[in-house]
Structure formats: structure tokens, C-alpha cells
GROMACS .gro file of C-alpha atoms in nm:
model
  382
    1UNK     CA    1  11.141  12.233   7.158
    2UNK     CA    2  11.384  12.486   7.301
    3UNK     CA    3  11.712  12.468   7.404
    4UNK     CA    4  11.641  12.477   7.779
    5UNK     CA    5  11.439  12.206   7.758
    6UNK     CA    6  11.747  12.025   7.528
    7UNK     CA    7  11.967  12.052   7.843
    8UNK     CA    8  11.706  11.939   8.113
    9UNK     CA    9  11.592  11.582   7.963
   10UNK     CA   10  12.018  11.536   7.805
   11UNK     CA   11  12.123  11.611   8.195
   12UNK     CA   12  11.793  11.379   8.362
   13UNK     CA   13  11.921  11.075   8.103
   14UNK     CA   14  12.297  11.136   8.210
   15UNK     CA   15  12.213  11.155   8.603
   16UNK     CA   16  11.984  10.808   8.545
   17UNK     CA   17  12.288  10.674   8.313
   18UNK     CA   18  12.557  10.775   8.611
   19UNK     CA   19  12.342  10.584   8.922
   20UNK     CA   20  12.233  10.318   8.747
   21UNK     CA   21  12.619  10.223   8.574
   22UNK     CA   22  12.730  10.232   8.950
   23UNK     CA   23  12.440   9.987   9.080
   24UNK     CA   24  12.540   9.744   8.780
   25UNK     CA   25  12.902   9.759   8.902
   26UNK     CA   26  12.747   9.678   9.297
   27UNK     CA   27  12.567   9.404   9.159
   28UNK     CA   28  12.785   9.238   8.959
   29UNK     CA   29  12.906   8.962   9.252
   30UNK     CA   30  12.480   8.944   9.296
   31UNK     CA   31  12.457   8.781   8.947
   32UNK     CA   32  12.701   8.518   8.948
   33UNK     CA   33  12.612   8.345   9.296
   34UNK     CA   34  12.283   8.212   9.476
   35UNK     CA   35  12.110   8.203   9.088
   36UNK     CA   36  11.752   8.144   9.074
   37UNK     CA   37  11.712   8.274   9.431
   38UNK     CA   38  11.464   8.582   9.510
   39UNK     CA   39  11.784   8.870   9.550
   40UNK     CA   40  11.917   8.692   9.178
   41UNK     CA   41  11.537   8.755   9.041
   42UNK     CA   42  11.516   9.130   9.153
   43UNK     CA   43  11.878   9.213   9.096
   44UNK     CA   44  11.835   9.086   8.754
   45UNK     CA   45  11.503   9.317   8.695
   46UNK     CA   46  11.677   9.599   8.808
   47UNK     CA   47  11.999   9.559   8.602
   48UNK     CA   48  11.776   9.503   8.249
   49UNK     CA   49  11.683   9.878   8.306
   50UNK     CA   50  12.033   9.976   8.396
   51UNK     CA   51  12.190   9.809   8.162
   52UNK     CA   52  12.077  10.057   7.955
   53UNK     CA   53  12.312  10.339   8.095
   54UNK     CA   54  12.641  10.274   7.836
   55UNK     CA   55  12.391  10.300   7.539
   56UNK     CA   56  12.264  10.636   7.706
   57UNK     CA   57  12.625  10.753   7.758
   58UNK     CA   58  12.684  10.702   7.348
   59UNK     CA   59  12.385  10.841   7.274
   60UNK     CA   60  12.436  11.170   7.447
   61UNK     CA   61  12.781  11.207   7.371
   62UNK     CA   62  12.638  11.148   6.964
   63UNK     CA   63  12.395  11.384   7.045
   64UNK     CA   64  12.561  11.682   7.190
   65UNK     CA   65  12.864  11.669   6.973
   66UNK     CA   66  12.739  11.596   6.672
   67UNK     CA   67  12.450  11.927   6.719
   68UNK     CA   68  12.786  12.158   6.796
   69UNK     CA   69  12.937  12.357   6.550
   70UNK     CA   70  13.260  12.380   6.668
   71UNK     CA   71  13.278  11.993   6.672
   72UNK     CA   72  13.414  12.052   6.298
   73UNK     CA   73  13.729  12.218   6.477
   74UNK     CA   74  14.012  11.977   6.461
   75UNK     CA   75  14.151  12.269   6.694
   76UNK     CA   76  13.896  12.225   6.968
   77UNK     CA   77  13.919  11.863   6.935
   78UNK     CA   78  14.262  11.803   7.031
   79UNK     CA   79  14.324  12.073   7.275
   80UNK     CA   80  13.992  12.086   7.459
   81UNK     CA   81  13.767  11.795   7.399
   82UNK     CA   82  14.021  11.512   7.345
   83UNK     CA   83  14.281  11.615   7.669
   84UNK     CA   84  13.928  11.620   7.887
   85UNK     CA   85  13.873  11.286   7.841
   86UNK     CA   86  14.263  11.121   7.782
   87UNK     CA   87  14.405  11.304   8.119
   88UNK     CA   88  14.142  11.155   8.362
   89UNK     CA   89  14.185  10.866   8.199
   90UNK     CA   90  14.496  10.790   8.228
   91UNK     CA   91  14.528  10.896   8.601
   92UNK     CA   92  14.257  10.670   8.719
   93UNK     CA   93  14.406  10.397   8.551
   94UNK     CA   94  14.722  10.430   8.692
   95UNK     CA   95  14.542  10.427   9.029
   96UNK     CA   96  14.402  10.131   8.958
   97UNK     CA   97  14.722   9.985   8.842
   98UNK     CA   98  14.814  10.066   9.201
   99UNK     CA   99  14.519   9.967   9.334
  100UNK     CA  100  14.568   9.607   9.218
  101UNK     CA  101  14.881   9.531   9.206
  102UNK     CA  102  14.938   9.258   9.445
  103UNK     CA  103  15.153   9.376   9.695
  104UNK     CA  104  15.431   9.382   9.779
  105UNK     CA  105  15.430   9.608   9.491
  106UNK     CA  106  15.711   9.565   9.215
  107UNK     CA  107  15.822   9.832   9.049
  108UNK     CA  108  15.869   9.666   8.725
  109UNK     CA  109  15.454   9.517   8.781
  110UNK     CA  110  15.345   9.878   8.787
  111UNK     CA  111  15.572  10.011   8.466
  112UNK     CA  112  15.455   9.695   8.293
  113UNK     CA  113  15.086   9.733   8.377
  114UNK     CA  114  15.129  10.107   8.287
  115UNK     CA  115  15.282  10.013   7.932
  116UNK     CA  116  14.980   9.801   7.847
  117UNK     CA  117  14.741  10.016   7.905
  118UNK     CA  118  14.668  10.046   7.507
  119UNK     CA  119  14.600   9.682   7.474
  120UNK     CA  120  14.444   9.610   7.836
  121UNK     CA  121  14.205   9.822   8.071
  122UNK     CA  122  14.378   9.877   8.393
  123UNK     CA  123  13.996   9.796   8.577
  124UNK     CA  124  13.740   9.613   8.415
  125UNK     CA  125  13.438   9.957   8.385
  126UNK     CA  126  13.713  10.125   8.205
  127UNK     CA  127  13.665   9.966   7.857
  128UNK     CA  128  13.442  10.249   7.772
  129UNK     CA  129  13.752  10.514   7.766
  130UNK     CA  130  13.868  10.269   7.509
  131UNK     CA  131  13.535  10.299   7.304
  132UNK     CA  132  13.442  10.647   7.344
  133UNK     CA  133  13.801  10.804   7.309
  134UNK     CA  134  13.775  10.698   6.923
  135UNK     CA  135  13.448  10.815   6.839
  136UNK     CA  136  13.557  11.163   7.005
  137UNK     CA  137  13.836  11.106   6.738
  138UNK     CA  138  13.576  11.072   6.459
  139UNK     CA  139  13.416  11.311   6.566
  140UNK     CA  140  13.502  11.589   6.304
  141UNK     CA  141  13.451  11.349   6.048
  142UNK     CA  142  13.127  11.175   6.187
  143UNK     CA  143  12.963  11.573   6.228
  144UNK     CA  144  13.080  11.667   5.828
  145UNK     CA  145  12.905  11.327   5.741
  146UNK     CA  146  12.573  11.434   5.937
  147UNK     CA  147  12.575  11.757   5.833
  148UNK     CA  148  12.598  11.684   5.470
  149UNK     CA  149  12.350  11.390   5.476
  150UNK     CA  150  11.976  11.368   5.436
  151UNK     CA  151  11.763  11.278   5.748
  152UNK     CA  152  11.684  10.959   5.461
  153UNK     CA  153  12.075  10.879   5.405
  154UNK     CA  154  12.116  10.935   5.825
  155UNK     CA  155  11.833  10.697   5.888
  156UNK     CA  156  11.941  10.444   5.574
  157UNK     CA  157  12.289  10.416   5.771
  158UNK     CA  158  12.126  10.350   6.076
  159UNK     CA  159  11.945  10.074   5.959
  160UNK     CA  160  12.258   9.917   5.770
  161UNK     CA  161  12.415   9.932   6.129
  162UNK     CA  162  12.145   9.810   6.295
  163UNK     CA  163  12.108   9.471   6.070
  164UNK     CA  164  12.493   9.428   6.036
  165UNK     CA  165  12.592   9.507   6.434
  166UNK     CA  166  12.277   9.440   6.605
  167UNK     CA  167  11.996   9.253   6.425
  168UNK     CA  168  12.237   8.943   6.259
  169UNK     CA  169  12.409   8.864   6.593
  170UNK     CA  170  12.109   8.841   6.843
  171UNK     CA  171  11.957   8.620   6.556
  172UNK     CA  172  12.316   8.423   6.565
  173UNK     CA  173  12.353   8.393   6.928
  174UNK     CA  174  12.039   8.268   7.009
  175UNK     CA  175  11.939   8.022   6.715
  176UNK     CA  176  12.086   7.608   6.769
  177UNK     CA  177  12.466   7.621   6.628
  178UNK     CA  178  12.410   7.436   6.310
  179UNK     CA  179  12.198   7.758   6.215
  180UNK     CA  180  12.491   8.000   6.308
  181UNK     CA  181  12.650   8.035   5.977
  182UNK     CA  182  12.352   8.145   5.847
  183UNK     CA  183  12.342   8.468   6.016
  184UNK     CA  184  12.721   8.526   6.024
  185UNK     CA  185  12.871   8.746   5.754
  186UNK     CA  186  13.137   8.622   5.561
  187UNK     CA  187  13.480   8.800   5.698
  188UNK     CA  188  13.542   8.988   5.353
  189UNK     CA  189  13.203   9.125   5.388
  190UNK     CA  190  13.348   9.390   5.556
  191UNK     CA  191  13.085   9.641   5.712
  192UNK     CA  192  13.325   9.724   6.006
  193UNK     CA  193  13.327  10.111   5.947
  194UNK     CA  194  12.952  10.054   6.074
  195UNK     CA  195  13.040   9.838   6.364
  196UNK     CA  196  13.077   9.884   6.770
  197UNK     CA  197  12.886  10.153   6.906
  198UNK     CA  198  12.916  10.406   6.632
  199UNK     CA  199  12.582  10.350   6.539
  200UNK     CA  200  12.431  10.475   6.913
  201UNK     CA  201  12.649  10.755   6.881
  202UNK     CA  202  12.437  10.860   6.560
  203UNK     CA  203  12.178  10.723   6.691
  204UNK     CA  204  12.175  10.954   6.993
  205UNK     CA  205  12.171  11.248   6.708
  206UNK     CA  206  11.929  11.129   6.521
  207UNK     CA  207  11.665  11.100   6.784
  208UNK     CA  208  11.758  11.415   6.951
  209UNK     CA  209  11.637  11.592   6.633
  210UNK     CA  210  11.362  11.387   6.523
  211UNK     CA  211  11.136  11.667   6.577
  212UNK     CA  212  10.808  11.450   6.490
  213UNK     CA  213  10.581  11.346   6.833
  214UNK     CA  214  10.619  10.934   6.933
  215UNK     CA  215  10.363  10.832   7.148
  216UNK     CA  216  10.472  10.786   7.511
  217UNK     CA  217  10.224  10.503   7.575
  218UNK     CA  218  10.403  10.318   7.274
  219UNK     CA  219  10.692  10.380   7.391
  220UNK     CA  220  10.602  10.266   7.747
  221UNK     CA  221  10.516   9.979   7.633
  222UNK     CA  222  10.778   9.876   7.403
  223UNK     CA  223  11.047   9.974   7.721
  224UNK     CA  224  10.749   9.683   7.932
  225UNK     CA  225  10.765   9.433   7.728
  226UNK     CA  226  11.162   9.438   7.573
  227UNK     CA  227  11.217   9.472   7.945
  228UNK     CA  228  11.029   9.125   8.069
  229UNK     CA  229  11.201   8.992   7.750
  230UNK     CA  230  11.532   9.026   7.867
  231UNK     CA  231  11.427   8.955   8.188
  232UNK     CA  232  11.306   8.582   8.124
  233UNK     CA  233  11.582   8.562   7.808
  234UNK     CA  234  11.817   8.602   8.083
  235UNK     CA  235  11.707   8.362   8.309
  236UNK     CA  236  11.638   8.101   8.083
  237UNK     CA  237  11.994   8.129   7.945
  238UNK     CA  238  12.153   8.150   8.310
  239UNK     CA  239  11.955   7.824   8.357
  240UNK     CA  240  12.085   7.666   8.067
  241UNK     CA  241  12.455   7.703   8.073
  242UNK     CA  242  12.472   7.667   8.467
  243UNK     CA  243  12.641   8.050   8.530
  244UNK     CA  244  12.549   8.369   8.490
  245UNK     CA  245  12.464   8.476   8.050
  246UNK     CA  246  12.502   8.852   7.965
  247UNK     CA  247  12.351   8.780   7.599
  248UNK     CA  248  12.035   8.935   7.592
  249UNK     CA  249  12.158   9.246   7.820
  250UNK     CA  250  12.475   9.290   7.590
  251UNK     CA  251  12.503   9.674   7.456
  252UNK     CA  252  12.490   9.630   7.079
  253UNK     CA  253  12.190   9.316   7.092
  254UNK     CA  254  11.834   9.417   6.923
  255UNK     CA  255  11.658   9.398   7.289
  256UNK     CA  256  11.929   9.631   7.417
  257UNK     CA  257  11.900   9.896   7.129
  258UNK     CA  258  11.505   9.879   7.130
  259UNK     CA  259  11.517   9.896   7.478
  260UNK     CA  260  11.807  10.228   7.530
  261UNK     CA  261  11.634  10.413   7.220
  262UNK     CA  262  11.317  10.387   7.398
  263UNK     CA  263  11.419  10.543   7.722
  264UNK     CA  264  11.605  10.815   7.555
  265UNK     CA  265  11.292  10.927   7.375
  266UNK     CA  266  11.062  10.844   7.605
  267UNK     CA  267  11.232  11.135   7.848
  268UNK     CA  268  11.283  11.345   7.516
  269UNK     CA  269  10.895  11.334   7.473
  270UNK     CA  270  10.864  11.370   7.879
  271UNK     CA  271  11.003  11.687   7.854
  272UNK     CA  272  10.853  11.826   7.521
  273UNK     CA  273  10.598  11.962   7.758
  274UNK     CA  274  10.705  11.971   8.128
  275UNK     CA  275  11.016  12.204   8.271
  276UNK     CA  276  11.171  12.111   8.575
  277UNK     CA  277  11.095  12.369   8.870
  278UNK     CA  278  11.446  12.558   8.919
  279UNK     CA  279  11.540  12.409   9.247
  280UNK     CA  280  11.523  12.078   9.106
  281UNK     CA  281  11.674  12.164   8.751
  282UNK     CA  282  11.987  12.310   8.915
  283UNK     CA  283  12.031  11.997   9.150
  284UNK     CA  284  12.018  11.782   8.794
  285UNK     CA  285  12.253  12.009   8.629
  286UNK     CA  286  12.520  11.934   8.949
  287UNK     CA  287  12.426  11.614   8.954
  288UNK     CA  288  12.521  11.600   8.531
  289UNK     CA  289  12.856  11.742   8.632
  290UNK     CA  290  12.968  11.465   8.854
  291UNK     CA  291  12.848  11.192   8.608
  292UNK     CA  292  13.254  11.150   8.440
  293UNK     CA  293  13.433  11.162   8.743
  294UNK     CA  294  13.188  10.947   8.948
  295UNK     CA  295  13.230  10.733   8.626
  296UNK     CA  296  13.615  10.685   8.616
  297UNK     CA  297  13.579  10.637   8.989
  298UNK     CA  298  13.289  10.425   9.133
  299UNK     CA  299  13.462  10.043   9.035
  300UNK     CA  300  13.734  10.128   9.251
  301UNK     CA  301  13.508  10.212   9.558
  302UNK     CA  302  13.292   9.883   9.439
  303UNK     CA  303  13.544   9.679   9.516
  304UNK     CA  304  13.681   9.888   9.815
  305UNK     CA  305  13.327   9.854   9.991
  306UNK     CA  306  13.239   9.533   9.847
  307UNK     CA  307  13.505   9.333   9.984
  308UNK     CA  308  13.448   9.531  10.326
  309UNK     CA  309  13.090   9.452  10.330
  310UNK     CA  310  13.079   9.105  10.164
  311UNK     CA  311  12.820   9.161   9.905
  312UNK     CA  312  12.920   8.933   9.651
  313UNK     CA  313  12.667   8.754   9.634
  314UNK     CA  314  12.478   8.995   9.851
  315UNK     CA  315  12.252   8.769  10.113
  316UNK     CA  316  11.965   9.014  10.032
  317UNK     CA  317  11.838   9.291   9.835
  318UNK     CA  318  11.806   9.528  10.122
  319UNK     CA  319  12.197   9.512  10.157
  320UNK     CA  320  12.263   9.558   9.788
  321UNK     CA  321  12.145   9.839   9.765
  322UNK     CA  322  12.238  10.010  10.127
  323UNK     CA  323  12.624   9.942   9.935
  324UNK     CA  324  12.462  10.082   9.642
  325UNK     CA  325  12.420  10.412   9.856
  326UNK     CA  326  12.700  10.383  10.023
  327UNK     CA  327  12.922  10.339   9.729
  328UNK     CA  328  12.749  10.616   9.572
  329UNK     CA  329  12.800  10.869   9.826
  330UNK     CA  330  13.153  10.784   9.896
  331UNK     CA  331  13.199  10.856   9.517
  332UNK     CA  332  13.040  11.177   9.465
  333UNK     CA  333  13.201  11.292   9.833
  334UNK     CA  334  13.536  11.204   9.657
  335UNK     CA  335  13.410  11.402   9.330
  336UNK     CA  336  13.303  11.708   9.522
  337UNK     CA  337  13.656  11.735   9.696
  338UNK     CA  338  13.847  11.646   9.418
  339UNK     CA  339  13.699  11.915   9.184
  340UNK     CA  340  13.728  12.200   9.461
  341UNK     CA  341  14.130  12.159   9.490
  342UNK     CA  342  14.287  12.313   9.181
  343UNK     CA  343  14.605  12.046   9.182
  344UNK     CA  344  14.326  11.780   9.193
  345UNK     CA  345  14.012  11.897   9.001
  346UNK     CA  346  14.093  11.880   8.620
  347UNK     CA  347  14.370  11.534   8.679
  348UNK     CA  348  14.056  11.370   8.834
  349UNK     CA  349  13.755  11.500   8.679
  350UNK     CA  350  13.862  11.632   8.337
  351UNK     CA  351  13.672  11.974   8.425
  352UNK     CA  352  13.886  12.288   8.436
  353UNK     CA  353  13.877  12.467   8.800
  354UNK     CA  354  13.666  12.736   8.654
  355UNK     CA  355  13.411  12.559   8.515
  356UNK     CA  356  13.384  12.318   8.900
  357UNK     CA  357  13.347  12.645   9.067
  358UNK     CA  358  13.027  12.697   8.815
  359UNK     CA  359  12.921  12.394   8.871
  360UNK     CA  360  12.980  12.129   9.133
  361UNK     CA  361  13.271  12.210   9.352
  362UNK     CA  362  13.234  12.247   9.714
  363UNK     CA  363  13.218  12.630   9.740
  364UNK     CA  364  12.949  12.631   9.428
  365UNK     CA  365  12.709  12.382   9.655
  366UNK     CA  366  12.715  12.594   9.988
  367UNK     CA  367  12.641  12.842   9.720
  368UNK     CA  368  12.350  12.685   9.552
  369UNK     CA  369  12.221  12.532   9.874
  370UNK     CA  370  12.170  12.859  10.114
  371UNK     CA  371  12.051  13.036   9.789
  372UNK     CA  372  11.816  12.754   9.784
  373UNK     CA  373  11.738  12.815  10.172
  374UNK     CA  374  11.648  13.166  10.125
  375UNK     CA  375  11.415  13.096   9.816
  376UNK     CA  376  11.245  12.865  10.051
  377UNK     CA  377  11.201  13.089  10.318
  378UNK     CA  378  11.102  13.359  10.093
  379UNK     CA  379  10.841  13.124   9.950
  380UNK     CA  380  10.674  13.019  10.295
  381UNK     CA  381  10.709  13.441  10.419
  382UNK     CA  382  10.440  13.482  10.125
   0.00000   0.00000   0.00000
């Protein structure tokens, strides 16, 4: 597999990841009213699959920094890597703390809210920052670790996470509460260096160089059936406690892992033999650039345009997702202008001027897209 073909299926599963984050965002409201009613049923089909797109985010962020050498670079780390995440961060959330804060606003609301920040997200979608920003810490650590391990010891680690963090608290959470203690680890049995999402972050490397073939109709049909799983786990819980249950869609349960390790390398396999035409490879690769900003951004315009629009609950699919679009495109509008004014572009997207005007900024596209033009007209003049 060669390292074009690395970059086209790590940029498809980051576009996928960046819609489908945003539609779980729009349909939040769509969940927790009118349950059990035909919009509730599809809305909760569509958000199994796209419930998948935090997992996704670990695993490519595992994946690409663990295969880089200079992620051993303490150096690059905290002067490149680190500020590219931190800066936006902070930024958005202090919009949001603006956002917010009920107004009149107080002066002494805003410093507070601002002060807090390392105990409580400013918006709710922002609890990644607060998950990712560590392992990007680790991350000199976590690549020395790799690096010096066998694919055995990688895979034996993997494993240990996957019983401890994954495997023992489905089992907990869904067997009658007398059984509970049974599956709960003792507190002193302290496996916490493999906890949280860690393990998708090495799990992202590890399937990203498992260089043996998987069968795509396996892995079809393990994605089928974990899918109607959740699907009907869901519902049945929702059912049973009277509101809305995120258990079987939470990131670190078994059906969630199974389920996010199969899409990855199902599209890893996808693309062991098929490359992208160029026009639609480029479009992917702008499309991967706007996934962080659109990120940090889209809850803000959710609840902008959902309030507007009244879609929580939404009275009908059709309507979910026209604010899905609309929400989207409002976004990556806001993305595309943001990253083509220097004063605004790295604050707000955490990429450099340079590397916008390469990419995704506004004078790139009318770049790429009368390029684009004239390869099409060339094409039909033959």
C-alpha cells in the first residue's frame, strides 16, 4: 500500500467523521422528544453510524502521529503540534462563553466562565479538546512505546485495554444490578494508564499498519449486524427508562469499538485497490482541511439555527436534515472566510496562513475550481 493511497482513505474517514459529528450535534433535540415515533426510529439509525465519528477522530490522530518520525520531537510538539490545537481552542471557547452567557452580560460571568475552563467545557462538543489535548501530550512517549514494541506486545496492550475499558463495562451496564460488582474492578486494581480513549488512539496505529488483507464482506457484515444491535439495544433501553439511553452508542462500549474499527478498515481495505480520480481526491483533501475548524465550530451554529428553525424535536426527517445542510454550509462558509484573512485564519482554524492558501482558503478554491473547469473542458474538446 503506498503512501498516496495512506492519505486518500485517512482524508475519506476524516471528511465522513467531520459530517457525520455535525448531524449528531443537529439531532441531538430529535432523540430526546416524540420517542418511538418514525423521525425517533430513523434519526436513531442514522446516529448508530455516526456515532462512530469521535472513535474515527482518535483513531486517525493515533494513526498519523504515531507513523511520524518527528512525533519523538518534544520540540515539534510544543511549538507546532500542541499551539495548533490549544490556540483554537481556547478562542472558540471563549466565544462560546460569550455566546451563552445570559445577557445582560456580566463581566465578572465571563472572567469566571473563562477561569473554569480547565475543569468545565465552555459548550458541550468541546469535551474532545479536553481528551485529545492529552494524548497529543503523550504523544512522544506513546510513539517511543510503539516503536520499541512488538506488533505481539502492541496487540497484547490492546486487548488489556479492550477488556479493562471496553469489554467489563458494557458487560456491567447492561447485566441486572445485583450482577454489577461482578464485572467492576476493584478501585486499587488500577489499570487507568490503559483507560479513556488511549486505546483508539493505538488502535488507529495498529490497524493502519496491519498490512495483512481482512475480508470486506466480513467486515460488512460485522459493521450490519453491530449496527442493528445498537439500533434495537437503544431502543429497548430508551423504552425502559422512559428518556432517551446513550449506553450502547457510548464511545469506549464493545458495540462502539467493533463497530468504529470496522469502518476504519473497511475504507483501509476499500482503498488497497481503488484511487480516487484527481478531481475528486483534491475536493477530499479540502474537504480534510476544514474538518478542525468546522469541528470547534458547528455546536455553536447548531444551536444558532436550531433555535431559529425549531428542530428540537424536529417534526420530520425531511427537516432534520435540510438544518443538517444548512448548518453545514453555514459552517464551512465561516471556515473558508476565516482561513483566507491572516488576523483570523490560524486563531480560528489552528492552520498557519500558508498552509490555508495550499489548501482551503478562498483564493486556493477559485484556484482549484477553474483549474478544474478547464480540465473539464479539455476532457469533452477530446
Amino acid at each position: 500500500m503506498n503512501k498516496k493511497n495512506y492519505v486518500e482513505y485517512v482524508d475519506v474517514l476524516r471528511v465522513f467523521s467531520m459530517f457525520a459529528v455535525v448531524f449528531l450535534h443537529t439531532a441531538a433535540g430529535s432523540l430526546r422528544g416524540n420517542i418511538g415515533s418514525g423521525t425517533w426510529h430513523i434519526t436513531n439509525a442514522l446516529t448508530t453510524v455516526f456515532s462512530t465519528s469521535v472513535p474515527i477522530f482518535f483513531m486517525i490522530s493515533g494513526a498519523m502521529l504515531m507513523r511520524s518520525s518527528k512525533t519523538e520531537s518534544l520540540k515539534i510538539t510544543y511549538t507546532e503540534r500542541l499551539p495548533k490545537l490549544i490556540v483554537p481552542f481556547i478562542i472558540w471557547s471563549t466565544i462560546a462563553v460569550l455566546y451563552f452567557t445570559p445577557r445582560p452580560i456580566q463581566i465578572t460571568n465571563v472572567i469566571k466562565s473563562i477561569l473554569y475552563m480547565p475543569n468545565q467545557a465552555a459548550t458541550v462538543h468541546l469535551w474532545f479538546m479536553y481528551a485529545i489535548i492529552p494524548l497529543y501530550i503523550l504523544s512522544p512517549l506513546l510513539k517511543k512505546m510503539v516503536d520499541a514494541l512488538s506488533k505481539e506486545l502492541i496487540k497484547y496492550m490492546l486487548i488489556l485495554w479492550f477488556i479493562v475499558s471496553s469489554l467489563l463495562p458494557t458487560i456491567a451496564v447492561l447485566v441486572p444490578n445485583e450482577l454489577k460488582p461482578i464485572f467492576t474492578l476493584y478501585p486499587n486494581f488500577d489499570m487507568n494508564f490503559l483507560g479513556g480513549y488511549i486505546g483508539y488512539f493505538l488502535i488507529g496505529y495498529y490497524l493502519m499498519t496491519y498490512e495483512k488483507k481482512v475480508s470486506k464482506r466480513l467486515l460488512l457484515s460485522i459493521i450490519v449486524i453491530d449496527t442493528f444491535l445498537i439500533i434495537l439495544g437503544t431502543w429497548y433501553a430508551t423504552v425502559k427508562i422512559g428518556e432517551y439511553s446513550e449506553d450502547f452508542k457510548a464511545y469506549v462500549r464493545v458495540f462502539e469499538v467493533m463497530l468504529s474499527g470496522s469502518i476504519f478498515l473497511l475504507v483501509k481495505e476499500y482503498f488497497r485497490n481503488y484511487s480516487m480520480n484527481p478531481f475528486m481526491f483534491k475536493w477530499i483533501q479540502i474537504l480534510s482541511a476544514f474538518s478542525f475548524g468546522v469541528y470547534l465550530m458547528h455546536n455553536l451554529v447548531v444551536v444558532y439555527i436550531g433555535n431559529r428553525l425549531n428542530i428540537w424535536p424536529a417534526q420530520s426527517i425531511w427537516m432534520l436534515l435540510v438544518a443538517f445542510i444548512i448548518i453545514t454550509v453555514i459552517t464551512m462558509i465561516a471556515i473558508i472566510i476565516f482561513a483566507s484573512i491572516k488576523i483570523t485564519c490560524y486563531p480560528l482554524t489552528g492552520m498557519s496562513f500558508k498552509e490555508a492558501s495550499r489548501t482551503c482558503n478562498i483564493q486556493f478554491l477559485w484556484g482549484n475550481w477553474t483549474q478544474s473547469k478547464d480540465i473539464k473542458n479539455d476532457n469533452v474538446s477530446m
